[in-house]
GROMACS .gro file of C-alpha atoms in nm:
model
  442
    1MET     CA    1  -1.901   1.424  -0.846
    2PRO     CA    2  -2.051   1.174  -1.098
    3ALA     CA    3  -1.910   1.249  -1.441
    4ASP     CA    4  -2.191   1.065  -1.617
    5GLU     CA    5  -2.440   1.301  -1.456
    6TYR     CA    6  -2.263   1.636  -1.489
    7PHE     CA    7  -1.974   1.628  -1.735
    8GLU     CA    8  -2.169   1.665  -2.059
    9SER     CA    9  -2.384   1.955  -1.936
   10HIS     CA   10  -2.124   2.121  -1.711
   11PRO     CA   11  -1.770   2.040  -1.822
   12ASP     CA   12  -1.655   2.351  -1.631
   13TYR     CA   13  -1.732   2.164  -1.308
   14PHE     CA   14  -1.435   1.938  -1.381
   15ALA     CA   15  -1.061   1.985  -1.389
   16LEU     CA   16  -0.882   2.160  -1.673
   17ILE     CA   17  -0.588   1.931  -1.751
   18ASP     CA   18  -0.356   1.978  -2.048
   19GLY     CA   19  -0.583   2.242  -2.195
   20ARG     CA   20  -0.912   2.056  -2.181
   21ARG     CA   21  -1.173   1.966  -1.923
   22GLN     CA   22  -1.143   1.609  -1.802
   23PRO     CA   23  -1.365   1.414  -1.559
   24LEU     CA   24  -1.070   1.304  -1.347
   25SER     CA   25  -1.116   1.561  -1.075
   26ILE     CA   26  -1.317   1.875  -1.000
   27CYS     CA   27  -1.253   2.244  -1.048
   28ALA     CA   28  -1.217   2.329  -0.678
   29THR     CA   29  -1.262   2.706  -0.724
   30ASN     CA   30  -1.581   2.697  -0.928
   31PRO     CA   31  -1.854   2.851  -0.705
   32ALA     CA   32  -2.115   2.622  -0.861
   33VAL     CA   33  -1.910   2.314  -0.767
   34ILE     CA   34  -1.884   2.429  -0.407
   35ALA     CA   35  -2.257   2.505  -0.392
   36LEU     CA   36  -2.344   2.168  -0.547
   37HIS     CA   37  -2.136   1.980  -0.289
   38VAL     CA   38  -2.307   2.167  -0.008
   39GLU     CA   39  -2.650   2.099  -0.154
   40LYS     CA   40  -2.589   1.726  -0.203
   41ILE     CA   41  -2.437   1.681   0.143
   42LEU     CA   42  -2.731   1.852   0.310
   43GLU     CA   43  -2.974   1.640   0.110
   44PHE     CA   44  -2.789   1.323   0.210
   45THR     CA   45  -2.768   1.409   0.580
   46ALA     CA   46  -3.136   1.504   0.584
   47LYS     CA   47  -3.225   1.169   0.429
   48TYR     CA   48  -2.994   0.977   0.666
   49PRO     CA   49  -2.986   1.183   0.988
   50GLY     CA   50  -2.808   0.907   1.179
   51ILE     CA   51  -2.497   0.942   0.962
   52ARG     CA   52  -2.279   1.210   1.116
   53HIS     CA   53  -1.937   1.126   0.973
   54LEU     CA   54  -1.870   1.175   0.602
   55GLY     CA   55  -1.563   1.090   0.398
   56PHE     CA   56  -1.447   1.390   0.197
   57TRP     CA   57  -1.147   1.249   0.018
   58ALA     CA   58  -0.977   1.405  -0.282
   59TYR     CA   59  -0.926   1.233  -0.614
   60ASP     CA   60  -0.697   0.928  -0.601
   61GLY     CA   61  -0.421   1.053  -0.831
   62TYR     CA   62  -0.194   1.339  -0.929
   63GLU     CA   63  -0.424   1.530  -1.163
   64TRP     CA   64  -0.553   1.864  -1.042
   65CYS     CA   65  -0.732   2.151  -1.211
   66GLU     CA   66  -0.500   2.388  -1.399
   67CYS     CA   67  -0.746   2.668  -1.468
   68ALA     CA   68  -0.638   3.024  -1.387
   69CYS     CA   69  -0.849   3.042  -1.072
   70CYS     CA   70  -0.716   2.715  -0.926
   71GLU     CA   71  -0.360   2.809  -1.014
   72ALA     CA   72  -0.404   3.146  -0.845
   73VAL     CA   73  -0.513   2.982  -0.520
   74GLU     CA   74  -0.179   2.805  -0.486
   75LYS     CA   75   0.000   3.139  -0.549
   76GLN     CA   76   0.305   2.950  -0.667
   77PRO     CA   77   0.357   2.581  -0.751
   78TRP     CA   78   0.525   2.379  -0.481
   79TYR     CA   79   0.673   2.034  -0.497
   80SER     CA   80   0.744   1.756  -0.252
   81PRO     CA   81   0.986   1.461  -0.268
   82VAL     CA   82   0.710   1.225  -0.151
   83ASN     CA   83   0.518   1.006  -0.399
   84PRO     CA   84   0.729   1.132  -0.691
   85ASN     CA   85   0.558   1.148  -1.025
   86SER     CA   86   0.816   1.057  -1.287
   87VAL     CA   87   0.713   1.341  -1.517
   88GLU     CA   88   0.817   1.590  -1.247
   89GLY     CA   89   1.174   1.465  -1.230
   90GLY     CA   90   1.156   1.295  -0.891
   91ARG     CA   91   0.918   1.542  -0.731
   92THR     CA   92   0.542   1.563  -0.703
   93ARG     CA   93   0.346   1.884  -0.730
   94MET     CA   94   0.128   1.920  -0.423
   95HIS     CA   95  -0.222   2.069  -0.410
   96THR     CA   96  -0.284   2.037  -0.036
   97TYR     CA   97  -0.349   2.408   0.006
   98SER     CA   98  -0.621   2.411  -0.263
   99TYR     CA   99  -0.778   2.095  -0.125
  100LEU     CA  100  -0.799   2.224   0.232
  101ARG     CA  101  -0.933   2.559   0.113
  102PHE     CA  102  -1.208   2.385  -0.087
  103CYS     CA  103  -1.292   2.162   0.213
  104ASN     CA  104  -1.318   2.463   0.441
  105GLU     CA  105  -1.561   2.635   0.203
  106VAL     CA  106  -1.790   2.332   0.186
  107ILE     CA  107  -1.767   2.229   0.551
  108GLY     CA  108  -1.829   2.583   0.671
  109ARG     CA  109  -2.153   2.611   0.477
  110VAL     CA  110  -2.273   2.266   0.581
  111ALA     CA  111  -2.184   2.331   0.945
  112ALA     CA  112  -2.402   2.642   0.947
  113LYS     CA  113  -2.702   2.407   0.913
  114ARG     CA  114  -2.566   2.075   1.044
  115ALA     CA  115  -2.307   2.145   1.309
  116ASP     CA  116  -2.322   1.780   1.424
  117VAL     CA  117  -2.174   1.644   1.100
  118ARG     CA  118  -1.801   1.574   1.087
  119PHE     CA  119  -1.588   1.532   0.774
  120GLU     CA  120  -1.289   1.307   0.722
  121LEU     CA  121  -1.027   1.466   0.497
  122ILE     CA  122  -0.732   1.278   0.355
  123ALA     CA  123  -0.369   1.368   0.297
  124TYR     CA  124  -0.279   1.138   0.008
  125TRP     CA  125  -0.103   1.153  -0.329
  126ALA     CA  126  -0.111   1.518  -0.440
  127THR     CA  127  -0.245   1.631  -0.101
  128LEU     CA  128  -0.010   1.428   0.118
  129ASP     CA  129   0.249   1.685   0.220
  130THR     CA  130   0.190   1.987   0.439
  131PRO     CA  131   0.176   2.324   0.260
  132PRO     CA  132   0.483   2.547   0.307
  133LYS     CA  133   0.255   2.808   0.458
  134LEU     CA  134  -0.101   2.743   0.569
  135ASP     CA  135  -0.251   3.085   0.637
  136PHE     CA  136  -0.587   2.959   0.764
  137GLU     CA  137  -0.708   2.703   1.016
  138VAL     CA  138  -0.876   2.388   0.893
  139HIS     CA  139  -1.243   2.386   0.995
  140PRO     CA  140  -1.299   2.236   1.344
  141SER     CA  141  -1.557   1.992   1.203
  142ALA     CA  142  -1.280   1.812   1.012
  143ASN     CA  143  -1.077   1.502   1.097
  144LEU     CA  144  -0.761   1.430   0.897
  145MET     CA  145  -0.641   1.093   0.775
  146VAL     CA  146  -0.279   1.080   0.651
  147ALA     CA  147  -0.208   0.795   0.407
  148MET     CA  148   0.163   0.747   0.337
  149ILE     CA  149   0.144   0.557   0.010
  150GLU     CA  150   0.478   0.423  -0.114
  151ARG     CA  151   0.625   0.424   0.235
  152MET     CA  152   0.919   0.197   0.321
  153TYR     CA  153   0.826  -0.066   0.582
  154ASP     CA  154   1.146  -0.249   0.673
  155ARG     CA  155   1.175  -0.030   0.984
  156PRO     CA  156   0.947   0.176   1.207
  157LEU     CA  157   0.906   0.547   1.143
  158SER     CA  158   1.106   0.624   1.457
  159HIS     CA  159   1.413   0.426   1.343
  160LYS     CA  160   1.658   0.615   1.124
  161LEU     CA  161   1.831   0.462   0.824
  162THR     CA  162   2.207   0.434   0.874
  163PRO     CA  163   2.458   0.497   0.591
  164ALA     CA  164   2.547   0.129   0.590
  165GLU     CA  165   2.182   0.028   0.559
  166ALA     CA  166   2.127   0.281   0.281
  167LYS     CA  167   2.363   0.075   0.063
  168GLY     CA  168   2.078  -0.175   0.037
  169LEU     CA  169   1.893   0.070  -0.188
  170THR     CA  170   1.982  -0.050  -0.537
  171ALA     CA  171   1.898   0.095  -0.876
  172ASP     CA  172   1.735  -0.224  -1.003
  173LEU     CA  173   1.494  -0.257  -0.709
  174HIS     CA  174   1.441   0.096  -0.579
  175GLU     CA  175   1.360   0.444  -0.699
  176PRO     CA  176   1.605   0.731  -0.632
  177TRP     CA  177   1.359   0.893  -0.391
  178ASP     CA  178   1.314   0.584  -0.171
  179ARG     CA  179   1.611   0.694   0.040
  180THR     CA  180   1.439   1.028   0.109
  181LYS     CA  181   1.127   0.866   0.251
  182TYR     CA  182   1.298   0.722   0.558
  183GLY     CA  183   1.363   1.064   0.709
  184TYR     CA  184   1.108   1.278   0.530
  185TYR     CA  185   0.793   1.094   0.629
  186PRO     CA  186   0.843   1.115   1.009
  187ASP     CA  187   0.922   1.486   0.982
  188MET     CA  188   0.618   1.541   0.760
  189LEU     CA  189   0.390   1.376   1.016
  190ARG     CA  190   0.525   1.604   1.286
  191ARG     CA  191   0.450   1.904   1.065
  192TRP     CA  192   0.093   1.782   1.014
  193ARG     CA  193   0.044   1.762   1.388
  194LYS     CA  194   0.159   2.124   1.420
  195VAL     CA  195  -0.065   2.270   1.146
  196PHE     CA  196  -0.374   2.054   1.204
  197ASN     CA  197  -0.538   2.089   1.543
  198GLY     CA  198  -0.825   1.843   1.496
  199PRO     CA  199  -0.844   1.464   1.533
  200LEU     CA  200  -0.554   1.309   1.341
  201TYR     CA  201  -0.546   0.951   1.211
  202PHE     CA  202  -0.313   0.745   0.997
  203TYR     CA  203  -0.407   0.519   0.707
  204GLU     CA  204  -0.145   0.246   0.686
  205TYR     CA  205  -0.057  -0.039   0.448
  206TYR     CA  206   0.050  -0.295   0.708
  207THR     CA  207  -0.163  -0.550   0.523
  208ALA     CA  208   0.016  -0.472   0.196
  209SER     CA  209  -0.167  -0.350  -0.113
  210LEU     CA  210  -0.356  -0.480  -0.411
  211GLY     CA  211  -0.051  -0.547  -0.628
  212CYS     CA  212   0.141  -0.739  -0.360
  213LEU     CA  213  -0.023  -1.065  -0.469
  214ASN     CA  214  -0.068  -1.211  -0.119
  215CYS     CA  215   0.306  -1.232  -0.068
  216LEU     CA  216   0.383  -1.252   0.305
  217PHE     CA  217   0.467  -0.911   0.452
  218PRO     CA  218   0.632  -0.981   0.791
  219MET     CA  219   0.661  -0.636   0.944
  220MET     CA  220   0.481  -0.680   1.276
  221TYR     CA  221   0.767  -0.519   1.472
  222THR     CA  222   0.720  -0.206   1.259
  223ILE     CA  223   0.352  -0.198   1.360
  224ARG     CA  224   0.442  -0.220   1.731
  225GLU     CA  225   0.688   0.070   1.718
  226ASP     CA  226   0.477   0.280   1.479
  227SER     CA  227   0.180   0.259   1.717
  228ARG     CA  228   0.397   0.412   1.989
  229PHE     CA  229   0.524   0.681   1.752
  230TYR     CA  230   0.167   0.774   1.658
  231LYS     CA  231   0.059   0.788   2.022
  232LYS     CA  232   0.353   1.012   2.109
  233LEU     CA  233   0.260   1.235   1.816
  234GLY     CA  234  -0.085   1.284   1.964
  235ALA     CA  235  -0.277   1.093   1.700
  236GLN     CA  236  -0.624   0.960   1.775
  237GLY     CA  237  -0.565   0.630   1.599
  238PHE     CA  238  -0.452   0.437   1.291
  239GLY     CA  239  -0.586   0.166   1.068
  240SER     CA  240  -0.463  -0.056   0.787
  241GLN     CA  241  -0.596  -0.095   0.437
  242GLY     CA  242  -0.797  -0.411   0.397
  243TRP     CA  243  -0.887  -0.642   0.110
  244LEU     CA  244  -1.138  -0.918   0.154
  245HIS     CA  245  -0.935  -1.164  -0.050
  246ASN     CA  246  -0.599  -1.130   0.129
  247TRP     CA  247  -0.692  -1.254   0.476
  248PRO     CA  248  -0.486  -1.579   0.465
  249ALA     CA  249  -0.159  -1.400   0.389
  250TYR     CA  250  -0.207  -1.092   0.607
  251ARG     CA  251  -0.428  -1.209   0.894
  252VAL     CA  252  -0.138  -1.173   1.136
  253SER     CA  253  -0.097  -0.806   1.038
  254TYR     CA  254  -0.472  -0.741   1.069
  255TRP     CA  255  -0.481  -0.896   1.413
  256TYR     CA  256  -0.153  -0.742   1.524
  257SER     CA  257  -0.238  -0.385   1.413
  258ALA     CA  258  -0.580  -0.406   1.580
  259THR     CA  259  -0.418  -0.521   1.905
  260ALA     CA  260  -0.132  -0.271   1.895
  261SER     CA  261  -0.378   0.015   1.840
  262TRP     CA  262  -0.510  -0.023   2.196
  263ASP     CA  263  -0.239  -0.220   2.375
  264GLY     CA  264   0.044   0.024   2.438
  265ASP     CA  265   0.222  -0.184   2.702
  266SER     CA  266   0.283  -0.533   2.563
  267SER     CA  267   0.611  -0.600   2.384
  268HIS     CA  268   0.634  -0.712   2.025
  269GLU     CA  269   0.714  -1.067   2.130
  270GLN     CA  270   0.416  -1.076   2.366
  271ILE     CA  271   0.165  -0.962   2.102
  272LEU     CA  272   0.302  -1.190   1.831
  273GLY     CA  273   0.323  -1.482   2.074
  274CYS     CA  274  -0.037  -1.431   2.180
  275TYR     CA  275  -0.150  -1.439   1.818
  276CYS     CA  276   0.042  -1.757   1.744
  277ARG     CA  277  -0.089  -1.937   2.053
  278GLU     CA  278  -0.450  -1.833   1.989
  279TYR     CA  279  -0.451  -1.917   1.621
  280PHE     CA  280  -0.214  -2.212   1.590
  281GLY     CA  281  -0.257  -2.383   1.928
  282ARG     CA  282   0.014  -2.638   2.001
  283ALA     CA  283   0.187  -2.541   1.674
  284GLY     CA  284   0.203  -2.177   1.785
  285GLU     CA  285   0.561  -2.178   1.912
  286ALA     CA  286   0.695  -2.315   1.584
  287ILE     CA  287   0.495  -2.061   1.380
  288PHE     CA  288   0.620  -1.784   1.612
  289ASN     CA  289   0.976  -1.889   1.527
  290ILE     CA  290   0.897  -1.878   1.155
  291PHE     CA  291   0.757  -1.527   1.182
  292ARG     CA  292   1.062  -1.407   1.376
  293ILE     CA  293   1.297  -1.555   1.115
  294LEU     CA  294   1.102  -1.384   0.838
  295GLU     CA  295   1.100  -1.054   1.028
  296LYS     CA  296   1.478  -1.057   1.063
  297SER     CA  297   1.521  -1.124   0.692
  298PHE     CA  298   1.266  -0.852   0.611
  299ALA     CA  299   1.455  -0.598   0.824
  300ARG     CA  300   1.785  -0.674   0.648
  301HIS     CA  301   1.650  -0.540   0.320
  302ARG     CA  302   1.501  -0.207   0.211
  303ILE     CA  303   1.138  -0.299   0.149
  304GLY     CA  304   0.831  -0.097   0.063
  305LEU     CA  305   0.502  -0.173  -0.114
  306HIS     CA  306   0.666  -0.326  -0.418
  307LEU     CA  307   0.664  -0.697  -0.487
  308ARG     CA  308   1.014  -0.682  -0.635
  309GLN     CA  309   1.133  -0.570  -0.289
  310MET     CA  310   0.904  -0.790  -0.078
  311VAL     CA  311   1.036  -1.114  -0.231
  312LEU     CA  312   1.386  -1.035  -0.101
  313THR     CA  313   1.266  -1.175   0.233
  314PHE     CA  314   1.254  -1.530   0.098
  315ASP     CA  315   1.620  -1.601   0.028
  316PRO     CA  316   1.744  -1.963   0.042
  317LYS     CA  317   1.910  -1.926   0.385
  318THR     CA  318   1.592  -1.786   0.537
  319MET     CA  319   1.384  -2.064   0.384
  320ALA     CA  320   1.629  -2.324   0.517
  321ARG     CA  321   1.598  -2.176   0.868
  322CYS     CA  322   1.218  -2.186   0.846
  323ALA     CA  323   1.202  -2.547   0.726
  324PRO     CA  324   1.255  -2.732   1.060
  325HIS     CA  325   1.008  -2.507   1.237
  326LEU     CA  326   0.748  -2.568   0.968
  327ALA     CA  327   0.804  -2.943   1.005
  328GLN     CA  328   0.762  -2.910   1.382
  329ALA     CA  329   0.443  -2.707   1.339
  330LYS     CA  330   0.296  -2.975   1.112
  331LYS     CA  331   0.387  -3.242   1.366
  332ARG     CA  332   0.233  -3.054   1.658
  333ALA     CA  333  -0.090  -2.953   1.481
  334ASN     CA  334  -0.340  -3.184   1.652
  335ASP     CA  335  -0.668  -3.107   1.476
  336GLY     CA  336  -0.792  -3.052   1.124
  337ARG     CA  337  -0.837  -2.677   1.152
  338THR     CA  338  -0.487  -2.621   1.288
  339ARG     CA  339  -0.335  -2.851   1.027
  340ALA     CA  340  -0.507  -2.650   0.753
  341ARG     CA  341  -0.374  -2.322   0.897
  342VAL     CA  342  -0.019  -2.455   0.922
  343ASP     CA  343  -0.047  -2.589   0.568
  344GLN     CA  344  -0.141  -2.239   0.446
  345ILE     CA  345   0.176  -2.099   0.604
  346GLY     CA  346   0.377  -2.365   0.421
  347VAL     CA  347   0.219  -2.276   0.087
  348LEU     CA  348   0.278  -1.903   0.142
  349LEU     CA  349   0.644  -1.968   0.223
  350GLU     CA  350   0.687  -2.168  -0.096
  351TYR     CA  351   0.499  -1.900  -0.290
  352GLY     CA  352   0.735  -1.625  -0.167
  353ALA     CA  353   1.041  -1.834  -0.249
  354ARG     CA  354   0.912  -1.912  -0.599
  355LEU     CA  355   0.837  -1.545  -0.666
  356ARG     CA  356   1.192  -1.455  -0.566
  357GLU     CA  357   1.342  -1.729  -0.783
  358CYS     CA  358   1.125  -1.617  -1.074
  359ALA     CA  359   1.242  -1.257  -1.036
  360GLU     CA  360   1.606  -1.364  -1.023
  361ALA     CA  361   1.569  -1.580  -1.334
  362GLY     CA  362   1.409  -1.288  -1.516
  363LYS     CA  363   1.688  -1.056  -1.408
  364ALA     CA  364   1.950  -1.302  -1.532
  365ALA     CA  365   1.769  -1.342  -1.866
  366ASN     CA  366   1.741  -0.965  -1.909
  367ALA     CA  367   2.113  -0.919  -1.841
  368LYS     CA  368   2.204  -1.170  -2.111
  369LEU     CA  369   1.959  -1.023  -2.360
  370GLN     CA  370   2.094  -0.673  -2.302
  371ALA     CA  371   2.445  -0.807  -2.358
  372GLY     CA  372   2.335  -0.961  -2.688
  373GLU     CA  373   2.370  -1.318  -2.558
  374TRP     CA  374   2.042  -1.440  -2.703
  375ALA     CA  375   2.131  -1.809  -2.699
  376GLY     CA  376   2.253  -1.784  -2.342
  377SER     CA  377   1.921  -1.637  -2.229
  378TYR     CA  378   1.709  -1.933  -2.336
  379GLY     CA  379   1.790  -2.142  -2.030
  380GLU     CA  380   1.699  -1.859  -1.794
  381ILE     CA  381   1.376  -1.788  -1.982
  382ALA     CA  382   1.285  -2.157  -1.969
  383ARG     CA  383   1.366  -2.162  -1.597
  384GLN     CA  384   1.149  -1.859  -1.545
  385MET     CA  385   0.855  -2.009  -1.730
  386GLU     CA  386   0.892  -2.329  -1.532
  387LEU     CA  387   0.875  -2.127  -1.211
  388GLN     CA  388   0.576  -1.934  -1.340
  389LEU     CA  389   0.390  -2.258  -1.394
  390LYS     CA  390   0.472  -2.369  -1.041
  391ILE     CA  391   0.341  -2.038  -0.908
  392VAL     CA  392   0.020  -2.078  -1.107
  393LYS     CA  393  -0.016  -2.425  -0.957
  394LEU     CA  394   0.009  -2.273  -0.607
  395LEU     CA  395  -0.255  -2.016  -0.704
  396GLU     CA  396  -0.504  -2.301  -0.745
  397ARG     CA  397  -0.531  -2.304  -0.366
  398ARG     CA  398  -0.864  -2.126  -0.340
  399ASP     CA  399  -0.845  -2.119   0.038
  400ILE     CA  400  -0.549  -1.879   0.004
  401PHE     CA  401  -0.563  -1.705  -0.333
  402SER     CA  402  -0.845  -1.539  -0.525
  403ASP     CA  403  -0.915  -1.488  -0.894
  404ARG     CA  404  -0.789  -1.133  -0.851
  405ASP     CA  405  -0.451  -1.264  -0.732
  406ARG     CA  406  -0.438  -1.490  -1.035
  407ASP     CA  407  -0.512  -1.201  -1.271
  408TYR     CA  408  -0.248  -0.980  -1.114
  409VAL     CA  409   0.015  -1.253  -1.129
  410HIS     CA  410  -0.055  -1.291  -1.500
  411LYS     CA  411   0.001  -0.917  -1.544
  412HIS     CA  412   0.335  -0.941  -1.367
  413PHE     CA  413   0.436  -1.232  -1.588
  414ALA     CA  414   0.334  -1.033  -1.896
  415GLY     CA  415   0.660  -0.845  -1.892
  416ARG     CA  416   0.551  -0.498  -1.998
  417GLY     CA  417   0.706  -0.282  -1.728
  418SER     CA  418   0.701  -0.570  -1.482
  419TYR     CA  419   0.970  -0.683  -1.240
  420TRP     CA  420   0.974  -1.033  -1.374
  421THR     CA  421   1.005  -1.045  -1.753
  422ARG     CA  422   1.080  -0.717  -1.923
  423ASN     CA  423   1.208  -0.917  -2.220
  424GLU     CA  424   0.898  -1.052  -2.398
  425TRP     CA  425   0.558  -0.884  -2.403
  426GLY     CA  426   0.428  -1.174  -2.609
  427MET     CA  427   0.523  -1.428  -2.343
  428PHE     CA  428   0.199  -1.353  -2.159
  429HIS     CA  429  -0.013  -1.476  -2.449
  430LEU     CA  430   0.201  -1.786  -2.489
  431PHE     CA  431   0.187  -1.848  -2.115
  432LYS     CA  432  -0.192  -1.821  -2.111
  433LYS     CA  433  -0.213  -2.087  -2.380
  434LEU     CA  434   0.032  -2.320  -2.205
  435GLU     CA  435  -0.109  -2.275  -1.857
  436PRO     CA  436  -0.368  -2.558  -1.861
  437LEU     CA  437  -0.106  -2.809  -1.980
  438GLU     CA  438   0.125  -3.017  -1.766
  439PHE     CA  439   0.473  -3.053  -1.903
  440VAL     CA  440   0.835  -3.046  -1.796
  441ILE     CA  441   1.096  -2.815  -1.951
  442HIS     CA  442   1.417  -3.010  -2.001
   0.00000   0.00000   0.00000
């Protein structure tokens, strides 16, 4: 609902949050809001009769209306350990019941006049988890898309985390609730299949997310096994979030997830091998070996959609194992297009390694600063800035990175709440001034 069109004249259409109406979300129990949605949907479908599938997603965030009517619908607040909001002490208040009730009201009225129109609902953020008790059936004109934001990706949903592997969850890289996700998410998806009888789909992040800065995300084996899990669950399909600017880093995941969505028979090695042969030609075998090395390193760590976790993949031993295969791939690339593609892989490997080194230097500097060793931190800070400049140099590759990647890297380097330099907020401004210069830190 456009706030610029309705908020000033009808603030009651919008959510009551912290005692005042805010244009972050709607008031889902306001009869006028329900009627307005029905009216606008019918107008739209009359204008575009060929469109028969409509997205009906909730607000992308935690905020939900707190008025007496909306609170009464939920009957009593309920919380989930998924997507924890820090202000809730490691739990997130869910509003799935209210959301589905609102959707049913709107869809039912639209369906009375346009029974051919289907709606795609989403289970995401504050509507992700299944209600403890759903005392009504979701309208049959609805599809459901479940988007497991903040999922851990180092293993498929069907593979349990062992106690030994759980030791890889560390306080400096993970949140306390990350351990819960490994078992909770698969069980939650099974519950969704039980309470929702319509077409069920899954919105995945196999191609990483906006803040992952085009860092390689080698989790193709997870895609293969997840596709089988989804099929066994009775899902109609899955897809992966896409960004136009991240194709060079995540093209293998795009291609792999598309293939795995229909090919239920081929093994992981067969699908990955096919991609490498088709895309890298004579260099395909060497690139296949690089991907398998990265996958094994990826699986050794507990990794989700956080850059501070993703860079763990690129440890020195893993990079050393990749090096001869990269050299072989460069040697076997026999045309300009293949050489350019192999070169991109080489740049992305270096980029991941530099990001890891930068994070480690920042961690070392922070430890010394917290211990009061100010003089001892200077070398680590200088090392970190040197690495930052090398990363910025890599970002000049416009065939791989976009301006958006460059902006996000600067934000990470800024230090305020970042994984890289929590020590100096002012470093960002200094870094921006120094960036165009070429110099060596001795």
